[in-house]
Coordinates of C-alpha atoms and ligand atoms in Angstrom, one line a residue:
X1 CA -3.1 -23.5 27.3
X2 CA -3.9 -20.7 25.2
X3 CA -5.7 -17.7 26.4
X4 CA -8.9 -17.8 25.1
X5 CA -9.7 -14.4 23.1
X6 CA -13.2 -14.8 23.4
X7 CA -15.8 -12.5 25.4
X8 CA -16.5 -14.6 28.3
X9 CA -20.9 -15.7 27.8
X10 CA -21.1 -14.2 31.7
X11 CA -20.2 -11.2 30.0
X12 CA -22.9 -11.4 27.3
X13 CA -25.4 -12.3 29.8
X14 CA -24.9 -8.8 31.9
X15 CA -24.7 -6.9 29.0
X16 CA -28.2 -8.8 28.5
X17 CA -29.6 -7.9 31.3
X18 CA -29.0 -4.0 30.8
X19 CA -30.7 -4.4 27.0
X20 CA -33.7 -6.0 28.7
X21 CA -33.8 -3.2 31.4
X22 CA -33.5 -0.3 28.5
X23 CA -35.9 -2.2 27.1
X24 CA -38.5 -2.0 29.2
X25 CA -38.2 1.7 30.1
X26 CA -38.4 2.4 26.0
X27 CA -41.8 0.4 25.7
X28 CA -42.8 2.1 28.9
X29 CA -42.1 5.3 27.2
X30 CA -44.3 4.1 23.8
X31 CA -47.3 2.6 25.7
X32 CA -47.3 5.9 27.6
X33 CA -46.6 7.9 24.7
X34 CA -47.5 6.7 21.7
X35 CA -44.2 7.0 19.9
X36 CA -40.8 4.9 20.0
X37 CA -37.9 7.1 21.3
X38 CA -35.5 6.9 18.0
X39 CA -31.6 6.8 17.5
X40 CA -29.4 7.9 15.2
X41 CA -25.8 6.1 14.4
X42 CA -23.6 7.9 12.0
X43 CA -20.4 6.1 11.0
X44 CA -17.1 7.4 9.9
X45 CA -14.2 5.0 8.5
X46 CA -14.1 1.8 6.8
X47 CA -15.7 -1.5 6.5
X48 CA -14.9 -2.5 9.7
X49 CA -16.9 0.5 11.1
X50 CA -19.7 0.1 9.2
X51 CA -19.4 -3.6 10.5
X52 CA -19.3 -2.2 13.8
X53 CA -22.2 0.6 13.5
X54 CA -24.5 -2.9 12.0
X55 CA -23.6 -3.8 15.5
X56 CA -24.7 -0.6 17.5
X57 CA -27.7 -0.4 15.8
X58 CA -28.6 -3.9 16.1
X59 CA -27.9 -3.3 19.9
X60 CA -30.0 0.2 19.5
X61 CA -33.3 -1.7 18.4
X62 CA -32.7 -4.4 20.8
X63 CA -33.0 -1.8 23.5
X64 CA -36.6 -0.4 21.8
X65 CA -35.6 2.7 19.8
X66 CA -36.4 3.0 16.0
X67 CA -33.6 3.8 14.3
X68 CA -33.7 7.3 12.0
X69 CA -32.0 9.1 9.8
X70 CA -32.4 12.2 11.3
X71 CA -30.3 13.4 13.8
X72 CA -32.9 16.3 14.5
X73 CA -35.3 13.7 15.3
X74 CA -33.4 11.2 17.6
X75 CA -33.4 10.3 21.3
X76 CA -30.3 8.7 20.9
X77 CA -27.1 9.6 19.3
X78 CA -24.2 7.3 18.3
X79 CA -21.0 8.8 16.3
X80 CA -19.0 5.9 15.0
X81 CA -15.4 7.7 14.8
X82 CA -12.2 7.1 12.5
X83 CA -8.8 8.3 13.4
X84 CA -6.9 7.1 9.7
X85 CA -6.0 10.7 9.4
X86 CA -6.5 13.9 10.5
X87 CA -9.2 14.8 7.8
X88 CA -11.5 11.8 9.5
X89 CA -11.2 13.1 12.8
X90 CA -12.0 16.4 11.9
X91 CA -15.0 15.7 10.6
X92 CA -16.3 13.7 13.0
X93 CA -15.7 16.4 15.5
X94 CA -17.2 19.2 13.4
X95 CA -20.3 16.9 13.5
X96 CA -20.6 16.6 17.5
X97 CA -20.1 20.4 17.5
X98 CA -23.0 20.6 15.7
X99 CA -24.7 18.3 18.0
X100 CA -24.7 21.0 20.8
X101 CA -27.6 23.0 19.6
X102 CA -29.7 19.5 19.4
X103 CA -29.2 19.0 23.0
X104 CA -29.9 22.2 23.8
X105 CA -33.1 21.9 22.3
X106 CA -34.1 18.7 23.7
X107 CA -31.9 18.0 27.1
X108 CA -32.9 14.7 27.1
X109 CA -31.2 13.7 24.2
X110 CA -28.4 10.9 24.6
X111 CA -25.0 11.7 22.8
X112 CA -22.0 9.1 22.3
X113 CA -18.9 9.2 20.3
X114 CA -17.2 5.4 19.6
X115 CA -14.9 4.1 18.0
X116 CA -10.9 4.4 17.0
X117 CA -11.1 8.4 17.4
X118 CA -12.0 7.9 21.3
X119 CA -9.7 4.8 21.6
X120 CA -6.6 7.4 22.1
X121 CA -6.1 9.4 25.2
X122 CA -5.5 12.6 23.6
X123 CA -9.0 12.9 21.5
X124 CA -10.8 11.3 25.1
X125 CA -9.4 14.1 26.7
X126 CA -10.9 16.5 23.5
X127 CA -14.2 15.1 24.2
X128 CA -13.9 15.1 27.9
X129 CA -12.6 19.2 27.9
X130 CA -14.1 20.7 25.0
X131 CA -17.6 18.7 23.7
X132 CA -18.9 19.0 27.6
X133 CA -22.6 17.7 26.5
X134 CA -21.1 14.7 25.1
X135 CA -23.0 11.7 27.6
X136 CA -20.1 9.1 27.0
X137 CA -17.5 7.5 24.9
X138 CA -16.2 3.8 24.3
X139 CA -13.6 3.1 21.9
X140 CA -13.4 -0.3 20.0
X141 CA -12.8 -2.6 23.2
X142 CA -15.6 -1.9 24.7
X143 CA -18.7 -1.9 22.0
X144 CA -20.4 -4.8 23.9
X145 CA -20.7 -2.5 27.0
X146 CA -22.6 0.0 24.7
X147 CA -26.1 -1.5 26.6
X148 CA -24.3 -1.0 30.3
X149 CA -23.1 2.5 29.4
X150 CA -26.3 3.6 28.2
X151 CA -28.6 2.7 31.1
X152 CA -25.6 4.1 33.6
X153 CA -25.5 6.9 31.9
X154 CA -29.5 7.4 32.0
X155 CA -29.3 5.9 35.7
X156 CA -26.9 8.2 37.5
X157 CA -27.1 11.3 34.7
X158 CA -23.2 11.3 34.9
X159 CA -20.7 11.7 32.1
X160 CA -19.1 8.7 31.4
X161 CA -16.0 7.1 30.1
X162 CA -15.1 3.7 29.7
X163 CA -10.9 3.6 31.4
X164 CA -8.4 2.7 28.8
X165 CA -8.6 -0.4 26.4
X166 CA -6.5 -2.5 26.9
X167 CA -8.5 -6.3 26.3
X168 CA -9.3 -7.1 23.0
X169 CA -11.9 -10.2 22.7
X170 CA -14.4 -11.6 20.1
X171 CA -17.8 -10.9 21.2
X172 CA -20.1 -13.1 19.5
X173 CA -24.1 -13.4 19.1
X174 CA -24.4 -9.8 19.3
X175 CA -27.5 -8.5 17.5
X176 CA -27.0 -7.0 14.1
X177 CA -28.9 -4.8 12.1
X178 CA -27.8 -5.1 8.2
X179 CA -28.0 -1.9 6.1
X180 CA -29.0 -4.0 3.3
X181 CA -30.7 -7.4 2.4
X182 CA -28.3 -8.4 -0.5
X183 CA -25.3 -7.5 0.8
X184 CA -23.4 -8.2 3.7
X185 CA -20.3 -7.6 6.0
X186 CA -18.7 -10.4 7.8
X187 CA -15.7 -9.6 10.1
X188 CA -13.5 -12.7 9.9
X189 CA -11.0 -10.9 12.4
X190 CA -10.5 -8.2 14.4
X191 CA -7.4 -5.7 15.4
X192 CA -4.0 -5.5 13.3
X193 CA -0.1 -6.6 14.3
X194 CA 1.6 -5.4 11.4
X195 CA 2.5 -1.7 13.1
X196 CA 3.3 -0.1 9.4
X197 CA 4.9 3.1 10.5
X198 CA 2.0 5.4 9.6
X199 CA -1.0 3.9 11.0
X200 CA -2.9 3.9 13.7
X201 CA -4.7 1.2 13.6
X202 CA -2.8 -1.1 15.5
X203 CA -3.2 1.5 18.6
X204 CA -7.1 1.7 18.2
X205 CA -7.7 -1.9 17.5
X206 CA -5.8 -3.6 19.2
X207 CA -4.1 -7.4 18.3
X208 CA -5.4 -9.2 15.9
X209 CA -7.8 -11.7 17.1
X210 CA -10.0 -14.1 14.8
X211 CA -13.2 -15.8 14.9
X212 CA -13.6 -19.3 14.6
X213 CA -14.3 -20.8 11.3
X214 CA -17.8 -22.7 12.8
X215 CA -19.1 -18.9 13.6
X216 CA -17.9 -17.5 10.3
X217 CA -19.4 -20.5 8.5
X218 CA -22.8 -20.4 10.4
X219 CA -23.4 -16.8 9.9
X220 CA -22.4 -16.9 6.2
X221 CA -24.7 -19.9 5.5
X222 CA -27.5 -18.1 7.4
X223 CA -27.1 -14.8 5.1
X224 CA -26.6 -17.1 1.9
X225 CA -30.3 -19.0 2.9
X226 CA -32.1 -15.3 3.6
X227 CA -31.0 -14.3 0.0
X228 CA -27.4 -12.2 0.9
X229 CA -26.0 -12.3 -3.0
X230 CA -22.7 -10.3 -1.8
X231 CA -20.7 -11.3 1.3
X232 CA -17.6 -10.0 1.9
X233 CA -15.2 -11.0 5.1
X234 CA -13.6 -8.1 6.5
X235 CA -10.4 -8.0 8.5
X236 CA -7.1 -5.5 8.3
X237 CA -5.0 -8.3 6.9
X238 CA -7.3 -11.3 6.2
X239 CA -4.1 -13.4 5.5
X240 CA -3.3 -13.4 8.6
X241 CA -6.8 -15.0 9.7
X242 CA -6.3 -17.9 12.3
X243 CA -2.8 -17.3 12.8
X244 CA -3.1 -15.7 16.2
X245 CA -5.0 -18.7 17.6
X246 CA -3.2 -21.6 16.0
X247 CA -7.1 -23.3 15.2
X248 CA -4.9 -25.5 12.6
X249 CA -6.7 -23.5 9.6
X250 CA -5.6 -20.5 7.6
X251 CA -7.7 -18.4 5.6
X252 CA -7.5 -20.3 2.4
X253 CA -8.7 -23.1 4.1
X254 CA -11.5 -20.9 5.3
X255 CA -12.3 -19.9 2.0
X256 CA -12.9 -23.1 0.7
X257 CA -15.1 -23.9 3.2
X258 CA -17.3 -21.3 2.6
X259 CA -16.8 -22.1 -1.1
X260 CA -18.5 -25.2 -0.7
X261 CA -21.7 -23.5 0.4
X262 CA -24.8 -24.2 -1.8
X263 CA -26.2 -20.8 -3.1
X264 CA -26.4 -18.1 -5.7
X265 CA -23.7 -15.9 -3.9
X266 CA -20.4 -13.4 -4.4
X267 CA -18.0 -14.0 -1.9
X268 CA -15.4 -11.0 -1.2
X269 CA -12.5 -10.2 1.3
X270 CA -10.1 -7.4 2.2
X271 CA -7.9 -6.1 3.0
X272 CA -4.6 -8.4 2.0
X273 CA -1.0 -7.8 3.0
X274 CA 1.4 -8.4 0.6
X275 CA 3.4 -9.8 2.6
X276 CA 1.3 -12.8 3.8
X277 CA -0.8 -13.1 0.6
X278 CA -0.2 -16.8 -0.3
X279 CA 0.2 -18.7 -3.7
X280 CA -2.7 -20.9 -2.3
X281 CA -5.2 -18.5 -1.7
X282 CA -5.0 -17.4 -5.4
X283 CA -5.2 -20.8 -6.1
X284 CA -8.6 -21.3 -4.1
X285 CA -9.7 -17.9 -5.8
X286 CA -9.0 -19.2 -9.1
X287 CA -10.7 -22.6 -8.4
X288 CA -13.6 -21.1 -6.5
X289 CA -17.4 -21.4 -7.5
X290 CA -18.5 -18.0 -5.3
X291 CA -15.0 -15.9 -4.7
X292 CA -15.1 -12.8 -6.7
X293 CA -12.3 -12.9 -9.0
X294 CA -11.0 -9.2 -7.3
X295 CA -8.2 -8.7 -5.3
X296 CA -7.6 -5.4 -3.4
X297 CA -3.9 -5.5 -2.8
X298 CA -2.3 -2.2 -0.7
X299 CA 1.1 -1.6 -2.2
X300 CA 1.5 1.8 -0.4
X301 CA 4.9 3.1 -2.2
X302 CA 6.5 1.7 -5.7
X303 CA 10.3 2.3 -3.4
X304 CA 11.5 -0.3 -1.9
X305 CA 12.9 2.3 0.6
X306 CA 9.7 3.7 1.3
X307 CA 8.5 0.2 2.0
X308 CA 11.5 -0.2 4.3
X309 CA 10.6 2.9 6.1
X310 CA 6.9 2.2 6.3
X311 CA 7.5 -0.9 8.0
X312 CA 5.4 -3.1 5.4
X313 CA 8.0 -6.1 5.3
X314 CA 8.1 -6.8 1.6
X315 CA 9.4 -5.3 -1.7
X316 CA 8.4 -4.0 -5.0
X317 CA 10.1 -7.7 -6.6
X318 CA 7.7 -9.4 -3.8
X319 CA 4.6 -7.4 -4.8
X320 CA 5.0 -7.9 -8.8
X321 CA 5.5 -11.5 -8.0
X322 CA 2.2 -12.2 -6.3
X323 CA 0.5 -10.0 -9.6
X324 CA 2.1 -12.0 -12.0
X325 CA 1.2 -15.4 -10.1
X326 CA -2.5 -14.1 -10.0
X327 CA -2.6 -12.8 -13.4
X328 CA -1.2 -15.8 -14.6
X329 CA -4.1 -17.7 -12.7
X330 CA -7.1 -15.4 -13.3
X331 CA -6.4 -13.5 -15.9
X332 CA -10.2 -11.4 -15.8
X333 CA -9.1 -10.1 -12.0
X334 CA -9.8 -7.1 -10.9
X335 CA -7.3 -5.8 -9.0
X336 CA -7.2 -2.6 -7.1
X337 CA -4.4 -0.9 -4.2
X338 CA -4.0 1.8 -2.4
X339 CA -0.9 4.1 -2.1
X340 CA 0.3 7.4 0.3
X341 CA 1.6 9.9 -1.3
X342 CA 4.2 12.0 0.6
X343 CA 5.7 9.4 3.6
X344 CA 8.2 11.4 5.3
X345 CA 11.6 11.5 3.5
X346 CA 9.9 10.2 -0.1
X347 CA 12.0 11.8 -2.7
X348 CA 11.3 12.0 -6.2
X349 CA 13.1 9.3 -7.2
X350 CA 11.1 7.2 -4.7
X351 CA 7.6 8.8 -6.3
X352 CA 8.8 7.9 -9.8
X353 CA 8.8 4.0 -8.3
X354 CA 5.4 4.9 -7.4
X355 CA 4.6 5.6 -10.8
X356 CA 6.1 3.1 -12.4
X357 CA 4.6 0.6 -10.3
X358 CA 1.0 2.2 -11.4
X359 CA 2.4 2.4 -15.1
X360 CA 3.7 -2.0 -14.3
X361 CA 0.8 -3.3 -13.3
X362 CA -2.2 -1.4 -14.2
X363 CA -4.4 -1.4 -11.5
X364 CA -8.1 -1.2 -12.3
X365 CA -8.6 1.3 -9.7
X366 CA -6.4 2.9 -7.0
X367 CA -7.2 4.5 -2.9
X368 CA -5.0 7.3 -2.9
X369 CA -3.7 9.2 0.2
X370 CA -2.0 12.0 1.2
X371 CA 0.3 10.9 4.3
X372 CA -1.1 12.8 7.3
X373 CA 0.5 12.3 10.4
X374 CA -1.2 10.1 13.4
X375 CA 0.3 11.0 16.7
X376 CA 2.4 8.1 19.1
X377 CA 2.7 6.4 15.5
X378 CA 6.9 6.5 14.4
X379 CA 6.3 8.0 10.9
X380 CA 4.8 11.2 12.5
X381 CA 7.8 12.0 14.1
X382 CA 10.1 11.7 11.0
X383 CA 11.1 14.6 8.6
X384 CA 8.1 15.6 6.7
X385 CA 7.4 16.3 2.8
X386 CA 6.4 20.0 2.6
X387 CA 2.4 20.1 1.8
X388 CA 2.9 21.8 -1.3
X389 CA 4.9 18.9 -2.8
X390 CA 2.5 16.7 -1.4
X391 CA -0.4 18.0 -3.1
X392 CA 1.6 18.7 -6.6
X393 CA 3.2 14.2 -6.1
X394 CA -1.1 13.5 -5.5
X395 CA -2.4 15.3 -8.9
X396 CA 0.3 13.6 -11.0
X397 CA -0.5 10.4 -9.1
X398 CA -4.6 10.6 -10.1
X399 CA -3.7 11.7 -13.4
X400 CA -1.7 8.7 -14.3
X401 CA -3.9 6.2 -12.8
X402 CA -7.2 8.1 -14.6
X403 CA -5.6 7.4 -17.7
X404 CA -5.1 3.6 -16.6
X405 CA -8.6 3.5 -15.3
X406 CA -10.1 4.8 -18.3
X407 CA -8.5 2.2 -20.9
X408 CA -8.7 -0.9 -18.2
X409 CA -12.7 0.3 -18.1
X410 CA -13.0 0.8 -22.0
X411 CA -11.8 -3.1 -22.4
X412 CA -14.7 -4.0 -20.7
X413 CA -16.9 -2.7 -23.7
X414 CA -19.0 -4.9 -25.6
X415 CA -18.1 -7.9 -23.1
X416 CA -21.5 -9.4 -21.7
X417 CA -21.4 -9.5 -17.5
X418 CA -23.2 -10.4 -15.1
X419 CA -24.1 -7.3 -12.1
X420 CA -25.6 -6.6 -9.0
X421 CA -28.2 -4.4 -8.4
X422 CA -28.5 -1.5 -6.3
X423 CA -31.2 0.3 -7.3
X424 CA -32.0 3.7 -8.5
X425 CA -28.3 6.0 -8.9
X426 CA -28.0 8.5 -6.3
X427 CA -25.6 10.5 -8.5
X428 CA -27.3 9.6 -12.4
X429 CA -30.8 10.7 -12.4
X430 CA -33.4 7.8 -14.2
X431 CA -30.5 5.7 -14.1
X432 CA -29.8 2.4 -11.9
X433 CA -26.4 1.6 -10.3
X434 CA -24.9 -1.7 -10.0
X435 CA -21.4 -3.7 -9.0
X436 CA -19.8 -5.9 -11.2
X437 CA -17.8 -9.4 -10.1
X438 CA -14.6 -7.2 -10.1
X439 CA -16.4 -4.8 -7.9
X440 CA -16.7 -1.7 -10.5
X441 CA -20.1 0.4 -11.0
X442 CA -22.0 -0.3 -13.5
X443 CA -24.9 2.2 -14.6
X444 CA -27.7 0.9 -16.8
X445 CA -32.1 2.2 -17.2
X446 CA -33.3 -0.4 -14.6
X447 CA -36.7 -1.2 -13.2
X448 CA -36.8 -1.2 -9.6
X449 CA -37.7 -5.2 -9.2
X450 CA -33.9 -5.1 -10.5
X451 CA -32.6 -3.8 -6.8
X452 CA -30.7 -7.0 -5.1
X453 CA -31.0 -9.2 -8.1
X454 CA -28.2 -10.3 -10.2
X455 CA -28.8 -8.8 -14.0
X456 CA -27.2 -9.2 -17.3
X457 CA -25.5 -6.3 -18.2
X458 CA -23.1 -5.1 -21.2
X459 CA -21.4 -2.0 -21.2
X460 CA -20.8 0.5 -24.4
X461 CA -19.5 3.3 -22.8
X462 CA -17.0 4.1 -19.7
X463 CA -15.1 6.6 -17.9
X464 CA -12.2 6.1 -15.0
X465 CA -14.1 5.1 -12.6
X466 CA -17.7 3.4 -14.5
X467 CA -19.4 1.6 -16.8
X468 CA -22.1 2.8 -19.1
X469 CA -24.6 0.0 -20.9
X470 CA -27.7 -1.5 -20.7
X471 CA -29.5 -5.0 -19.6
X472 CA -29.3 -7.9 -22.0
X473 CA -31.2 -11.2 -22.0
Ligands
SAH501 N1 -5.3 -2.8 6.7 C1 -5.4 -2.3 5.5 C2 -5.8 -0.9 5.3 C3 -6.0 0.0 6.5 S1 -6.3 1.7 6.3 C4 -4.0 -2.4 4.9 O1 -3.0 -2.7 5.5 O2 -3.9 -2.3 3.7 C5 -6.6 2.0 4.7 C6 -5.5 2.8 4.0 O3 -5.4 4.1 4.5 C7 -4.2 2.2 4.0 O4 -4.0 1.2 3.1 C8 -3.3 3.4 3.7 O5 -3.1 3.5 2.3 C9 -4.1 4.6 4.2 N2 -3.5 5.2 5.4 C10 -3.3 4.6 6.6 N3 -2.7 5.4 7.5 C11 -2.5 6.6 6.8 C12 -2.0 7.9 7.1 N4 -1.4 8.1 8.3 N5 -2.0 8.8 6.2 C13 -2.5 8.6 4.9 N6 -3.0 7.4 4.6 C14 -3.1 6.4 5.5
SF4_502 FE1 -2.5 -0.2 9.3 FE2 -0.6 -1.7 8.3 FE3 -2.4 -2.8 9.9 FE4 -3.1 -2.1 7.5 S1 -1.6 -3.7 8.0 S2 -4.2 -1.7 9.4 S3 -1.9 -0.3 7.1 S4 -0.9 -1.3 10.5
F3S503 FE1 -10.7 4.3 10.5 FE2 -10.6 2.6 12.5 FE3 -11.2 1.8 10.1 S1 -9.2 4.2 12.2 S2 -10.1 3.2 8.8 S3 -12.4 3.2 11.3 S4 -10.1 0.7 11.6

């Protein structure tokens, strides 16, 4: 039989039993005191972080702290780390060093770095050598423990580190504490296979591992019933769902399940591989009742040698087919990609294919990188594209697509939509900010009963990257 990649429930239940315990020493600490110690998390990275962080700070208020927005004013500090390049990494270490002077104002703060930073050796041993008031780490294996290391930490007063990761599982019915009460994450899977030369993903994450459709369908019928309007399933390659468990499903199938729920509800996903993106989830898309009619599709390099190179196990003809088929099916989808700029060895010739792959299908909006090199992954130890030419292949990248952007934004003037809405703009004073179905913002005068409702929207004016308008009936 198949090794089960679940968290064992004797697991869950110790893990329970050191919430309870921190528990009762926090509401010790109010009925003594007063006040409720507080923590701070702080997340780095994508989705699947934030994901993560709704996790820690579920677990956080499980154990009796408030959570806060202010580091200054926190018993409890949890830094959520990325490692996708050097820039992430950097700044989440900048932040701990800034972290010192906290402690050394209040000694009895708590301090823990998580996440894919801390998963490899070489930034553990940062941590461990050069950020000595750090309490502990855990990288992505070991979140559940987050309750054990905590009341270890505060037990013995050591510095702790959790060994080396090297068992992935699928802890379920761990508290969650959602950022918002319209929108939601949903991890479908966890971890990556696909090893793409650059990445270091695979190496802080682990194999992929997936959740069972009856979970996924419970908690996204829960959110749908308590009002969630946007859902959207999160996974590094969310075509691969199910396959490392052979449940008999893939993630069409999945899809369609969740389809069928009863509600006033977006449904989203990402990311998709190219490789395993399948004819019949386009056609559930473009059957669907809830799925958003928005792909995000990472083509990385328009060279097929590139592709080769970055290990991504399809080709330029591949990619263009599965546009064209989705095109052809839903001809309103938003589509959007990402692209690295600079893979070692990328000659002109192979950045021309990049912009002519921009110029072919006209993506709506485009994540663009400048390689950066993450150590133990192959790429980094390949010939390297001199920064300079880098830098100069990324401003003629964003000036193409800005052009693209603009005009695939100005069709969308005049044409009545339907948005969600976020409330008051942090970024456009008086105005409010909102998402469209394909996922683009949308700015509009709102009132603030608007925030989390759907609203009718048409747009008269638009730039690369929004849309101007106002509310209709
Ligand atoms: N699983 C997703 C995305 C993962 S990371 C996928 O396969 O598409 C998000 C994006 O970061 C990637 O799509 C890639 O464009 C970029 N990225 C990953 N590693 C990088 C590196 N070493 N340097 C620059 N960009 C990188
Ligand atoms: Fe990284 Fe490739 Fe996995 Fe995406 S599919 S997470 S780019 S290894
Ligand atoms: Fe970063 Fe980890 Fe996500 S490396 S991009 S937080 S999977």
């Amino acid at each position: 039989m198949k090794k089960s990649n679940i968290l064992p429930a004797s697991e869950l239940v110790r893990q329970r039993e050191y919430i309870a315990r921190m528990r009762a020493e926090n509401d010790r600490f109010f009925a003594e005191s007063g006040v409720r110690r507080r923590a701070y998390v702080l997340t780095f990275g994508c989705q699947q972080n934030e994901a993560d962080s709704e996790k820690l700070s579920g677990l956080s208020i499980a154990m009796g702290y408030e959570l806060t927005g202010a580091p200054e004013d926190a018993d409890l500090i949890v830094v959520n780390t990325c490692a996708i390049r050097e820039h992430a990494e950097q700044k989440a270490l900048s932040i701990v060093g800034q972290y010192k002077h906290l402690k050394a104002k209040k000694p009895s703060l708590v301090i823990c770095v998580a996440g894919c930073m801390v998963a490899q050796e070489h930034r553990r041993n940062d941590i461990k050598f050069r950020y000595p008031y750090v309490d502990f780490i855990f990288g992505t294996a070991s979140l559940h423990r987050f309750p054990e290391l905590l009341v270890e930490k505060l037990a013995t007063g050591k510095r702790l580190y959790c060994p080396e990761e090297t068992e992935y599982l699928v802890a379920e019915e761990q508290p969650i504490y959602r950022e918002s009460d319209y929108r939601a994450w949903v991890s479908v899977m966890y971890g990556c296979n696909n090893f793409c030369s650059y990445c270091i993903v695979p190496y802080v994450r682990g194999r992929e591992r997936s959740r069972e459709k009856e979970e996924i369908v419970k908690e996204v019928r829960e959110l749908v019933l308590r009002g969630y309007r946007d859902i959207t399933l999160l996974g590094q390659n969310v075509n691969s769902y199910a396959k490392d468990a052979a449940f008999g499903y893939d993630f069409a199938d999945l899809l369609s399940e969740l389809d069928a729920i009863e509600g006033d509800f977006l449904l989203r996903f990402m990311t998709s591989h190219p490789k395993d993106a399948s004819r019949k989830l386009i056609d559930v898309m473009a059957s669907s009742r809830h799925i958003a009619h928005q792909f995000h599709l990472p083509v990385q390099s328009g060279s097929d040698r590139i592709l080769g190179l970055m290990n991504r196990r399809y080709d330029v003809a591949r990619y263009l087919d599965i546009v064209d088929y989705m095109r052809e099916k839903m001809p309103d989808v938003t589509l959007t990609s990402d692209i690295i700029v600079g893979f070692p060895g990328e000659t002109e010739e192979d950045f021309e294919g990049t912009i002519s792959i921009l110029e072919r299908v006209r993506f709506d909006m485009l994540y663009s990188f400048i390689y950066s090199p993450r150590k133990g992954t192959p790429a980094a130890e390949m010939e390297q594209v001199p920064a300079d030419v880098k830098s100069a292949r990324f401003e003629r990248l964003l000036t193409v697509q800005n052009a693209i952007g603009l005009e695939k934004n100005q069709a969308l003037l005049g044409k009545p939509m339907r948005v969600l809405c976020d409330g008051e703009s942090k970024k456009n004073a008086n105005l409010y900010s909102a998402r469209t179905e394909g996922n683009k913002i949308a700015f509009f005068e709102g009132v603030p009963e608007d925030t989390g409702k759907f609203v009718n929207f048409v747009a008269d004016r638009a730039d690369a990257f929004a849309l101007y308008g106002k509310k209709i009936q």
